């Protein structure tokens, strides 16, 4: 395939399509994965439900509002509202549940009417606010906060978020970080650049993050690239892939191979009549791998990185990147120390990622009060080519960095 | 061929990263008439031709050596001649991820500055995407333009000499993403709005070192209908592995003065490296680059 043959993405790729996996951002601020099955309802629990057909064909990132009887229509997304400070203070405010004049039953009744579409959620929130005796005494900041909280509780607005690598990683990280081995999105973003992933990459991936790292590779190649994924001998668990939305032309570039088929000494493949296709595929993947000169390797595995590299590094081309992710530093430390004494690696380095989010509101900008404590560690190195042993080469003054361990 | 697309063997005219050590790298364009030299010796370009990327090369007197590396955008950011402050890998990575850059996408950046960001972005958008880059400083514009040509990316990077705050980007309904690295980004935001593909959702990032700039930017973003305004800082810290040499009481690895040169002639042995491994942070590291403000462009669907 030549460069001209690689077509620009059709417009439809940016629109929500039937049967596609998407992420919904709920009024509560939580996110969830759903599949857009046409003709079916999407149920958001206490926030109501809507017909999937109402969102199909719309661009990603739009905010919708649930209206009467299970329908959704595009709504205005929230913008930043400046809050003018007034003379009110928090001095007179006590936590007083009795401040709310509506009874529990009355609120429940309002919620029901709102779900049925008889009352808009603005009206509902308005009622709750009106009937809160201490509302008027609140400072403008606390009023804004109060309304914000009620919106999260009674709101009807949701956003359809595109399942990009960034968004999918964030969702896993906040809900189920164990599954992706605590790989935070800023670290993942560095994996992508460190591995120089691009349209043409012919990249090797060893992934125990349920396919998150694999998804990173797939989201950056074009139909001109190749991704070889080495997996456990008896099973493949790349759950993340089903939340991504890779077109067929990209999925065709993914080549799976199990550890038992990696070694050149592994048993000759037998072609069973029934499984000719699988046989051909494995054979082709082996050829791609053994052909060598691959454009890099990314490892995010439970196994000792050095044992993996010993097996696979011969297939990596000169000067190509080697990237190893680990949620703990010690694994990488042990590995880096070994890479330093092996002749196949240049400049092994360990880095730790740090990221901080801010609340940005007019007059109220500050770092968020809690933050993720760690985003994991990366070990990166370059593939060094060598002829014979390093020790044999005449070395001179240029070599301080060898002993200082910097090579 | 774009310079980030890997190749194996060094040829005349290639851009090569000369790696001396982690803190000492430089770039050269191979010209068989030329010689590269550093304090470790002379290295003739002629001898580089035909070598494979990733190999070591000894100096002509055999006293020193260098490694010859393929120029990835990440290495380029480390050797690029600084005409301005530049973006480094951690910020570039996070921005690229947030803006969901990938082959086929189109984006705007301004200003081009030293082109550090541009190279990484071009790599991510290639081969069928496009980067529109704007720089109002004439000399920087020309240098960057020449660099893009030398590096074979000029067919997918259009650079314009233009004051984007005064004149806007001059693009309509064209891009998926916008990146602003300007002293007054808020002045460019109305024009950014027009440049987005009007029927799709788009992403914008503004990169500013000062919090006051962030506040003005957020105000402008909000006034221009952008949503999901949020802000991050990302940094990376190195953990170095100091060499351990004979810290055991009965150790034999501790070199006496006279042993030192021989120690200098080899890599650390496996045993030496395995002995109680520790890491150490460098004395200093980057503490702040800029605040990354992101926002979402929402199409007007009032139909
Ligand atoms: C910090 S540098 C950009 C560095 C670049 N991101 C990099 O990674 O190399 C900012 C650049 O913006 C340019 N600039 C400032 N105001 C501008 C304007 N109104 N229009 C176009 N360029 C502008 C400056 O000349 C400067 O080169």
XYZ file of C-alpha atoms and ligand atoms in Angstrom:
737
model
C 0.000 0.000 0.000
C 1.389 3.400 -0.871
C 0.882 6.601 1.005
C -1.683 7.839 -1.451
C -3.765 4.761 -0.791
C -4.140 5.633 2.857
C -7.427 7.517 2.698
C -8.357 10.331 5.031
C -10.784 9.230 7.688
C -14.322 9.374 6.419
C -16.484 11.857 8.214
C -18.690 9.103 9.652
C -15.795 8.003 11.871
C -16.335 11.136 13.902
C -20.036 10.527 14.281
C -21.769 8.185 16.676
C -22.600 5.031 14.779
C -25.010 2.196 15.412
C -23.550 -0.732 17.405
C -20.582 1.325 18.458
C -19.070 1.334 21.943
C -19.185 4.806 23.518
C -18.610 6.395 26.902
C -21.417 8.286 28.614
C -20.715 11.039 31.093
C -23.631 11.052 33.510
C -25.103 14.024 35.386
C -23.296 12.752 38.479
C -19.995 13.271 36.675
C -19.397 9.509 36.549
C -18.589 7.789 33.295
C -19.729 4.475 31.917
C -19.206 2.293 28.858
C -22.291 1.510 26.779
C -22.987 0.111 23.355
C -25.304 2.020 21.029
C -27.730 -0.647 19.878
C -30.329 0.893 17.572
C -33.956 0.468 18.559
C -33.043 -0.085 22.191
C -33.204 2.120 25.248
C -30.175 3.135 27.238
C -31.051 3.111 30.912
C -29.275 5.570 33.176
C -31.008 4.504 36.391
C -32.188 7.406 38.511
C -31.401 9.823 35.692
C -33.885 8.174 33.347
C -33.543 6.455 29.979
C -33.385 7.406 26.326
C -33.679 5.878 22.854
C -30.267 5.090 21.338
C -31.511 6.278 17.939
C -31.676 9.806 19.356
C -27.887 9.976 19.507
C -26.899 7.935 16.422
C -25.429 10.078 13.637
C -24.586 12.939 15.982
C -21.008 14.087 16.501
C -19.134 12.818 19.544
C -18.727 15.108 22.519
C -22.235 16.537 22.377
C -24.282 17.012 25.516
C -27.836 15.719 25.478
C -30.727 16.158 27.790
C -33.270 13.487 28.599
C -36.697 14.814 27.752
C -40.087 13.267 28.133
C -40.767 9.549 27.757
C -37.363 8.184 27.051
C -35.985 10.579 24.479
C -32.847 12.670 24.336
C -32.090 15.868 22.454
C -28.945 17.989 22.124
C -28.633 20.491 24.958
C -26.427 23.393 25.806
C -23.304 22.237 27.581
C -22.248 23.981 30.724
C -19.884 26.937 30.537
C -17.929 28.632 33.258
C -20.067 31.130 35.146
C -18.336 33.876 36.985
C -19.473 34.114 40.585
C -19.547 37.582 42.106
C -18.725 37.539 45.785
C -21.296 39.313 48.001
C -21.408 40.316 51.614
C -22.938 37.040 52.736
C -20.668 34.869 54.827
C -20.717 31.324 56.016
C -20.858 32.509 59.629
C -24.576 32.050 60.082
C -24.756 28.690 58.389
C -25.017 25.500 60.345
C -25.432 22.108 58.877
C -29.118 21.884 59.320
C -31.080 19.206 57.522
C -34.244 20.970 58.665
C -33.333 23.880 56.417
C -34.964 21.924 53.589
C -38.717 22.563 53.840
C -39.721 19.860 51.383
C -40.303 16.471 52.969
C -38.532 13.390 51.728
C -41.818 12.203 50.172
C -42.362 15.475 48.368
C -38.896 15.324 46.867
C -39.434 11.723 45.786
C -42.692 12.759 44.123
C -40.911 15.574 42.274
C -38.222 13.149 41.120
C -40.891 10.820 39.758
C -42.581 13.622 37.843
C -39.236 14.683 36.516
C -38.459 11.156 35.288
C -41.866 11.041 33.619
C -41.080 14.343 31.940
C -43.831 16.332 33.668
C -41.343 18.567 35.434
C -38.037 19.687 33.899
C -34.972 19.128 35.995
C -34.403 22.882 36.157
C -37.814 23.198 37.780
C -37.034 20.380 40.149
C -33.741 21.913 41.202
C -35.432 25.322 41.460
C -38.014 23.914 43.881
C -35.373 22.273 46.032
C -33.365 25.496 46.151
C -36.418 27.663 46.864
C -37.364 25.510 49.785
C -33.946 25.549 51.361
C -34.182 28.166 54.122
C -30.469 28.736 54.434
C -29.886 29.163 50.686
C -30.238 32.945 50.730
C -27.769 33.279 53.559
C -25.110 31.344 51.698
C -22.184 33.103 50.043
C -22.347 33.189 46.266
C -19.634 30.549 46.142
C -21.568 28.177 48.344
C -24.778 28.866 46.425
C -23.027 27.891 43.218
C -21.646 24.796 44.911
C -25.077 23.882 46.271
C -26.729 24.132 42.862
C -23.868 22.161 41.363
C -24.484 19.358 43.874
C -28.197 19.305 43.151
C -27.517 19.181 39.411
C -25.368 16.120 39.936
C -28.217 14.519 41.842
C -31.269 15.495 39.817
C -29.714 16.505 36.472
C -30.765 15.089 33.122
C -27.800 16.052 30.992
C -25.342 13.497 29.724
C -22.485 13.704 27.260
C -21.538 11.094 24.686
C -17.773 10.857 24.905
C -15.691 9.349 22.123
C -13.833 6.237 23.281
C -10.419 7.639 22.437
C -7.351 6.060 23.983
C -7.167 8.966 26.424
C -10.765 8.655 27.568
C -10.758 4.871 27.803
C -7.564 4.932 29.852
C -9.025 7.529 32.201
C -12.193 5.527 32.696
C -10.321 2.328 33.525
C -7.927 4.213 35.755
C -10.705 5.730 37.825
C -12.907 2.632 37.970
C -10.656 -0.363 37.814
C -6.990 0.606 37.869
C -5.890 -2.941 38.731
C -7.060 -4.142 35.333
C -4.685 -1.834 33.511
C -1.922 -2.291 36.078
C -2.324 1.302 37.305
C -1.158 2.727 34.011
C -2.144 6.385 34.190
C -2.916 8.338 31.050
C 0.091 10.663 31.238
C 2.408 7.668 31.474
C 0.571 5.952 28.633
C 1.000 9.091 26.548
C 4.743 8.857 27.097
C 4.732 5.207 26.086
C 3.229 6.299 22.786
C 5.860 8.937 22.065
C 8.817 7.017 23.510
C 7.987 4.156 21.176
C 7.819 6.636 18.287
C 4.483 5.143 17.294
C 3.427 6.367 13.873
C 1.471 5.345 10.815
C 4.201 3.007 9.586
C 5.293 1.426 12.870
C 5.998 -2.291 12.887
C 5.819 -2.650 16.627
C 6.050 -5.532 19.078
C 3.829 -5.410 22.172
C 3.752 -7.579 25.294
C 0.681 -6.407 27.120
C -0.811 -7.424 30.466
C -2.926 -4.302 30.736
C -5.972 -5.976 29.216
C -5.044 -4.560 25.846
C -4.664 -0.913 26.824
C -1.098 -0.698 25.565
C -2.087 -2.658 22.502
C -4.863 -0.131 21.909
C -2.286 2.633 22.157
C -0.306 1.035 19.354
C -3.387 0.379 17.233
C -4.665 3.913 17.655
C -1.454 5.376 16.218
C -0.741 3.148 13.262
C -2.443 3.352 9.895
C -3.196 0.510 7.507
C 0.508 0.855 6.645
C 1.696 -0.351 10.052
C 1.786 -3.637 11.930
C 1.350 -4.577 15.577
C 2.560 -7.945 16.806
C 1.156 -8.882 20.210
C 2.789 -11.697 22.157
C 0.335 -13.219 24.611
C -0.013 -15.985 27.204
C 0.028 -19.414 25.734
C -3.511 -20.437 26.534
C -5.546 -17.274 26.538
C -5.861 -13.776 25.174
C -7.487 -11.196 27.386
C -7.584 -7.883 25.635
C -10.797 -6.529 27.146
C -9.975 -2.895 26.436
C -10.117 -3.511 22.677
C -13.850 -4.002 22.792
C -14.355 -0.473 24.131
C -12.223 1.064 21.414
C -13.609 1.535 17.989
C -10.928 0.387 15.589
C -11.964 0.020 11.972
C -11.462 -3.293 10.231
C -8.537 -1.849 8.241
C -6.621 -1.388 11.513
C -7.685 -4.630 13.194
C -6.272 -6.443 10.170
C -2.861 -5.114 11.122
C -2.936 -6.769 14.537
C -1.050 -10.058 14.639
C -1.409 -12.269 17.698
C 1.155 -14.830 18.648
C 1.438 -16.902 21.810
C 4.662 -17.319 23.724
C 4.802 -20.968 22.736
C 5.090 -19.943 19.082
C 7.687 -17.235 19.479
C 10.882 -19.198 19.583
C 12.441 -20.316 16.329
C 12.979 -23.690 17.971
C 9.316 -24.122 18.805
C 7.613 -27.166 17.421
C 6.897 -27.030 13.726
C 3.311 -25.925 13.222
C 0.968 -28.619 12.065
C -1.642 -27.681 9.556
C -4.902 -29.337 10.473
C -7.375 -29.301 7.663
C -9.987 -27.604 9.788
C -7.777 -24.840 10.984
C -5.972 -23.855 7.852
C -6.742 -20.201 8.368
C -5.391 -20.100 11.913
C -2.331 -22.006 10.773
C -1.653 -19.558 7.971
C -2.099 -16.632 10.284
C 0.330 -17.956 12.885
C 2.836 -18.813 10.199
C 2.606 -15.299 8.753
C 3.006 -13.722 12.177
C 6.074 -15.858 12.872
C 7.575 -14.726 9.600
C 6.887 -11.090 10.402
C 8.485 -11.498 13.823
C 11.459 -13.591 12.746
C 12.031 -11.302 9.807
C 13.230 -8.919 12.513
C 14.124 -5.283 12.116
C 10.991 -4.334 14.023
C 10.494 -0.673 14.913
C 10.443 -1.126 18.667
C 9.012 -3.035 21.578
C 6.609 -2.043 24.338
C 6.338 -4.220 27.439
C 3.735 -3.878 30.194
C 3.798 -7.385 31.585
C 3.792 -9.271 34.865
C 6.841 -11.194 33.709
C 10.408 -10.160 34.308
C 11.164 -7.594 31.589
C 14.665 -8.894 31.041
C 13.469 -12.434 30.381
C 11.112 -11.005 27.778
C 13.777 -8.828 26.218
C 16.296 -11.684 26.080
C 13.810 -13.536 23.930
C 12.617 -10.695 21.735
C 15.291 -8.041 21.429
C 17.094 -9.804 18.582
C 14.106 -8.942 16.403
C 14.314 -5.224 17.129
C 16.099 -3.031 14.603
C 19.026 -0.755 15.423
C 18.374 2.500 17.271
C 14.708 1.564 17.768
C 13.025 2.277 21.094
C 12.544 -0.191 23.930
C 9.848 0.857 26.401
C 8.938 -0.998 29.582
C 6.116 0.042 31.875
C 5.775 -1.040 35.492
C 3.568 0.193 38.337
C 6.535 -0.234 40.684
C 10.036 1.091 40.385
C 11.866 -1.940 41.761
C 11.028 -4.178 38.814
C 12.458 -1.609 36.447
C 15.475 -0.980 38.633
C 16.478 -4.622 38.536
C 15.881 -4.691 34.799
C 17.735 -1.443 34.067
C 20.740 -2.637 36.016
C 20.898 -5.732 33.843
C 20.388 -3.830 30.614
C 23.355 -1.667 31.518
C 25.690 -4.635 31.383
C 24.239 -6.112 28.228
C 25.599 -4.930 24.897
C 22.200 -4.653 23.195
C 20.995 -1.546 24.970
C 21.848 2.096 24.929
C 21.038 4.547 27.673
C 18.546 2.715 29.925
C 16.667 5.295 31.957
C 13.955 5.131 34.589
C 11.397 7.912 34.801
C 8.437 8.542 37.024
C 5.405 10.500 35.857
C 3.725 13.240 37.806
C 0.469 14.947 36.957
C -1.727 17.450 38.709
C -5.160 18.662 37.742
C -6.489 22.094 38.616
C -9.917 23.418 39.278
C -10.224 26.411 36.957
C -13.098 28.665 37.883
C -13.127 32.446 37.711
C -11.491 33.622 40.920
C -11.306 30.086 42.290
C -8.392 28.418 40.532
C -6.347 25.929 42.527
C -4.993 22.370 42.318
C -7.640 19.746 43.000
C -7.711 18.702 46.630
C -7.003 15.059 45.950
C -4.887 13.699 43.182
C -3.657 10.376 41.902
C -0.573 9.567 43.946
C 1.320 7.790 41.237
C 1.183 7.115 37.546
C 3.762 4.374 37.276
C 7.292 4.184 35.945
C 8.921 3.754 32.571
C 12.174 2.186 31.598
C 13.314 3.308 28.174
C 16.400 2.351 26.205
C 17.599 2.317 22.630
C 18.419 -0.831 20.715
C 22.154 -0.949 20.318
C 23.724 -3.012 17.578
C 27.120 -4.491 18.227
C 29.657 -6.648 16.586
C 31.156 -9.069 19.045
C 31.671 -8.157 22.651
C 31.886 -4.617 23.899
C 34.902 -5.325 26.020
C 37.025 -6.048 23.004
C 36.839 -2.559 21.638
C 39.691 -0.215 22.409
C 38.265 2.319 24.770
C 39.593 5.665 25.713
C 38.816 8.848 27.555
C 35.394 9.054 25.992
C 34.372 6.385 28.376
C 33.798 7.997 31.736
C 30.128 7.607 31.139
C 30.512 3.862 30.758
C 31.677 3.405 34.305
C 29.435 6.062 35.679
C 26.747 3.803 34.352
C 25.261 6.280 31.966
C 25.439 4.357 28.792
C 10.491 10.105 3.201
C 9.539 11.648 6.533
C 12.513 11.636 8.846
C 10.698 9.767 11.596
C 10.080 6.727 9.451
C 12.746 4.271 10.505
C 15.470 3.161 8.158
C 18.418 0.883 8.789
C 21.496 2.165 7.079
C 23.056 5.584 7.075
C 23.301 7.286 3.704
C 24.699 10.535 2.361
C 22.411 13.434 3.326
C 20.843 11.658 6.294
C 20.194 13.378 9.562
C 21.961 11.446 12.312
C 21.879 11.953 16.057
C 25.348 11.624 17.505
C 25.042 10.178 20.973
C 27.986 10.769 23.269
C 26.142 10.273 26.527
C 22.743 11.003 27.988
C 23.470 14.671 28.496
C 25.503 15.133 25.390
C 23.966 14.595 21.972
C 24.026 16.523 18.761
C 22.707 16.208 15.238
C 24.641 16.139 11.980
C 23.702 15.890 8.329
C 25.926 13.340 6.682
C 28.169 14.881 4.033
C 31.035 12.704 2.871
C 33.349 15.713 2.682
C 32.912 16.532 6.345
C 34.261 15.419 9.681
C 32.589 15.577 13.044
C 34.886 16.098 15.973
C 34.555 16.346 19.697
C 37.032 16.118 22.554
C 37.211 12.377 22.097
C 38.446 12.505 18.551
C 37.591 12.822 14.867
C 34.789 10.995 13.111
C 34.643 11.261 9.348
C 31.194 11.292 7.824
C 32.462 9.082 5.014
C 32.920 6.283 7.519
C 29.383 6.680 8.801
C 27.884 5.942 5.411
C 26.831 2.319 5.206
C 26.816 1.857 8.981
C 23.581 0.784 10.583
C 21.707 3.108 12.891
C 22.277 2.054 16.484
C 25.902 1.071 16.047
C 28.956 2.452 17.728
C 31.686 4.272 15.857
C 35.250 4.721 17.069
C 37.160 7.912 16.449
C 39.916 7.868 13.885
C 42.570 7.654 16.590
C 40.637 4.881 18.317
C 40.494 6.804 21.563
C 36.853 7.695 21.757
C 33.561 6.586 20.358
C 30.071 7.738 19.624
C 26.804 6.012 18.787
C 24.924 6.833 15.622
C 21.202 7.111 16.217
C 18.163 7.508 14.078
C 16.481 10.913 14.580
C 13.106 10.373 16.237
C 11.103 13.483 17.180
C 11.935 12.718 20.822
C 15.675 12.810 20.132
C 15.220 15.845 17.909
C 13.642 17.741 20.829
C 16.828 17.087 22.783
C 19.177 18.428 20.101
C 17.107 21.078 18.330
C 18.876 24.437 18.180
C 16.861 26.601 20.582
C 15.497 29.774 19.022
C 12.841 29.975 21.736
C 11.624 28.073 24.762
C 10.547 24.683 23.505
C 8.170 21.917 24.485
C 9.598 18.682 25.826
C 8.383 15.140 25.624
C 6.162 14.930 28.737
C 4.035 17.918 27.713
C 4.035 16.982 24.029
C 2.905 13.459 24.905
C 0.081 14.548 27.141
C -1.166 17.149 24.681
C -1.058 14.665 21.791
C -3.011 12.183 23.861
C -5.641 14.668 24.995
C -6.119 16.025 21.486
C -6.293 12.424 20.229
C -3.776 13.066 17.467
C -3.393 10.226 15.003
C -2.879 9.630 11.305
C -5.300 11.706 9.249
C -6.102 14.454 11.744
C -5.584 18.103 10.923
C -4.397 20.684 13.391
C -3.095 24.199 13.956
C -0.124 25.224 16.072
C 1.131 28.683 16.858
C 3.811 29.835 17.292
C 6.162 27.467 15.593
C 9.074 28.697 17.696
C 11.919 26.182 17.406
C 9.726 23.508 15.872
C 10.164 21.017 18.688
C 6.428 20.431 19.017
C 5.932 20.485 15.223
C 8.163 17.478 14.595
C 6.411 15.288 17.104
C 2.996 16.323 15.814
C 3.932 15.766 12.180
C 5.001 12.251 13.105
C 1.656 11.547 14.746
C -0.513 12.967 11.942
C 1.417 11.473 9.023
C 0.930 10.481 6.304
C -2.527 11.849 5.512
C -3.029 14.440 8.246
C -1.882 18.039 8.179
C -0.240 20.545 10.477
C -0.786 24.270 9.914
C 1.965 26.104 11.715
C 2.159 29.894 12.245
C 5.100 32.056 13.287
C 5.276 35.847 13.153
C 9.026 36.166 13.775
C 10.528 36.209 10.298
C 13.879 34.594 11.069
C 12.266 31.798 13.089
C 9.726 31.265 10.355
C 12.467 30.865 7.768
C 14.612 28.577 9.883
C 11.675 26.330 10.690
C 10.550 26.254 7.073
C 14.020 25.182 5.967
C 14.123 22.520 8.678
C 10.773 21.054 7.681
C 12.030 20.808 4.116
C 15.326 19.214 5.098
C 13.481 16.709 7.233
C 11.072 15.728 4.495
C 7.922 16.812 6.282
C 7.129 19.971 4.349
C 4.358 18.302 2.354
C 2.357 17.781 5.523
C 3.372 20.868 7.457
C 2.325 24.233 6.050
C 4.117 27.046 7.823
C 2.981 30.620 7.432
C 4.639 33.866 8.400
C 1.721 35.539 10.131
C 0.648 37.324 13.278
C -2.215 35.111 14.374
C -3.326 37.431 17.162
C -3.845 40.320 14.757
C -4.817 38.470 11.573
C -6.168 35.149 12.793
C -5.360 31.807 11.170
C -7.163 32.447 7.911
C -8.668 28.949 8.060
C -12.313 28.041 8.111
C -14.000 24.749 8.864
C -10.711 22.907 8.522
C -9.106 21.432 11.657
C -9.760 18.911 14.434
C -7.417 20.450 16.976
C -5.669 23.705 17.855
C -2.545 24.228 19.947
C -1.563 27.682 21.196
C 1.866 28.486 22.584
C 1.606 32.273 22.532
C 2.116 35.072 25.033
C -1.498 36.208 24.554
C -3.421 33.094 23.490
C -6.772 34.691 24.274
C -6.373 36.980 21.262
C -6.267 33.971 18.926
C -9.259 32.135 20.359
C -12.057 33.705 18.271
C -10.170 32.801 15.097
C -9.496 29.280 16.408
C -13.223 28.884 16.792
C -13.735 29.539 13.080
C -10.927 27.202 12.077
C -12.517 24.121 13.664
C -14.561 21.805 11.504
C -17.949 23.306 12.171
C -19.982 20.119 12.213
C -17.736 18.217 14.620
C -16.450 18.463 18.128
C -12.853 19.720 18.342
C -10.184 20.088 21.008
C -7.986 23.026 21.882
C -4.935 23.254 24.102
C -3.260 26.394 25.316
C 0.194 26.259 26.841
C 1.070 29.117 29.216
C 3.614 29.399 31.994
C 1.690 31.900 34.125
C -1.547 31.401 35.986
C -2.729 34.886 35.024
C -2.504 33.887 31.368
C -4.535 30.774 32.135
C -7.271 32.843 33.713
C -7.550 35.206 30.772
C -7.497 32.266 28.384
C -10.276 30.479 30.248
C -12.401 33.600 30.171
C -11.928 33.928 26.417
C -12.646 30.243 25.909
C -15.833 30.495 27.881
C -16.902 33.670 26.040
C -16.368 31.889 22.744
C -18.554 28.975 23.677
C -15.868 26.406 24.436
C -16.793 23.841 27.080
C -15.105 21.251 29.303
C -12.414 23.714 30.265
C -9.806 22.000 32.389
C -6.180 22.419 33.263
C -3.235 20.140 34.046
C 0.435 20.139 34.792
C 2.601 17.186 33.860
C 6.202 16.513 34.753
C 8.612 13.636 34.648
C 11.307 12.839 37.173
C 14.334 10.703 36.500
C 15.489 7.980 38.867
C 19.135 7.376 38.224
C 20.977 4.254 39.229
C 24.216 5.292 40.870
C 26.944 2.733 40.279
C 27.808 0.694 43.330
C 31.445 0.002 43.759
C 32.650 -2.238 46.547
C 30.528 -0.911 49.330
C 30.691 -4.293 51.029
C 33.225 -4.457 53.833
C 34.857 -7.508 52.380
C 34.260 -6.345 48.872
C 37.007 -6.558 46.338
C 35.479 -4.321 43.760
C 36.696 -1.101 45.340
C 39.363 0.157 43.016
C 42.615 1.415 44.380
C 43.987 4.519 42.644
C 46.159 2.435 40.371
C 43.282 0.154 39.439
C 41.128 3.007 38.308
C 42.117 3.084 34.639
C 41.443 -0.596 34.183
C 38.067 -0.157 35.757
C 37.467 2.571 33.275
C 37.940 0.132 30.471
C 34.928 -2.029 31.051
C 31.280 -1.919 31.863
C 30.195 -2.807 35.372
C 29.945 -6.522 35.900
C 26.677 -8.186 36.602
C 27.709 -8.762 40.216
C 28.569 -5.152 40.794
C 25.280 -4.013 39.426
C 23.181 -6.499 41.326
C 24.547 -5.589 44.697
C 21.800 -3.709 46.556
C 20.401 -1.652 43.786
C 19.232 1.815 44.638
C 17.942 4.796 42.714
C 18.642 8.419 43.242
C 16.862 11.462 41.894
C 18.981 14.073 40.172
C 19.763 17.120 42.288
C 17.584 19.304 40.167
C 14.795 18.700 37.758
C 12.288 20.699 35.771
C 9.733 21.977 38.267
C 7.427 23.847 35.949
C 7.059 24.069 32.223
C 3.614 25.491 31.629
C -0.003 24.965 32.491
C -1.903 22.920 29.947
C -5.384 24.334 29.487
C -7.781 22.241 27.427
C -11.200 23.058 26.022
C -13.750 21.537 23.699
C -15.256 23.182 20.637
C -18.935 22.309 20.296
C -20.612 22.629 16.910
C -23.702 24.764 16.701
C -26.510 22.325 15.998
C -29.410 24.700 16.207
C -31.171 23.392 13.146
C 7.545 29.545 23.020
S 7.635 29.677 21.319
C 6.935 28.181 20.697
C 7.815 26.978 20.887
C 7.339 25.748 20.181
N 6.072 25.296 20.733
C 8.369 24.661 20.246
O 8.097 23.593 20.848
O 9.461 24.812 19.677
C 6.418 30.892 20.939
C 6.522 31.437 19.515
O 5.338 32.129 19.202
C 5.666 33.206 18.347
N 4.561 34.174 18.422
C 4.255 34.992 19.454
N 3.159 35.741 19.171
C 2.778 35.378 17.919
C 1.714 35.797 17.064
N 0.850 36.736 17.452
N 1.592 35.189 15.850
C 2.459 34.243 15.458
N 3.498 33.810 16.228
C 3.652 34.370 17.442
C 6.978 33.705 18.890
O 7.704 34.392 17.908
C 7.661 32.410 19.329
O 8.520 31.933 18.341
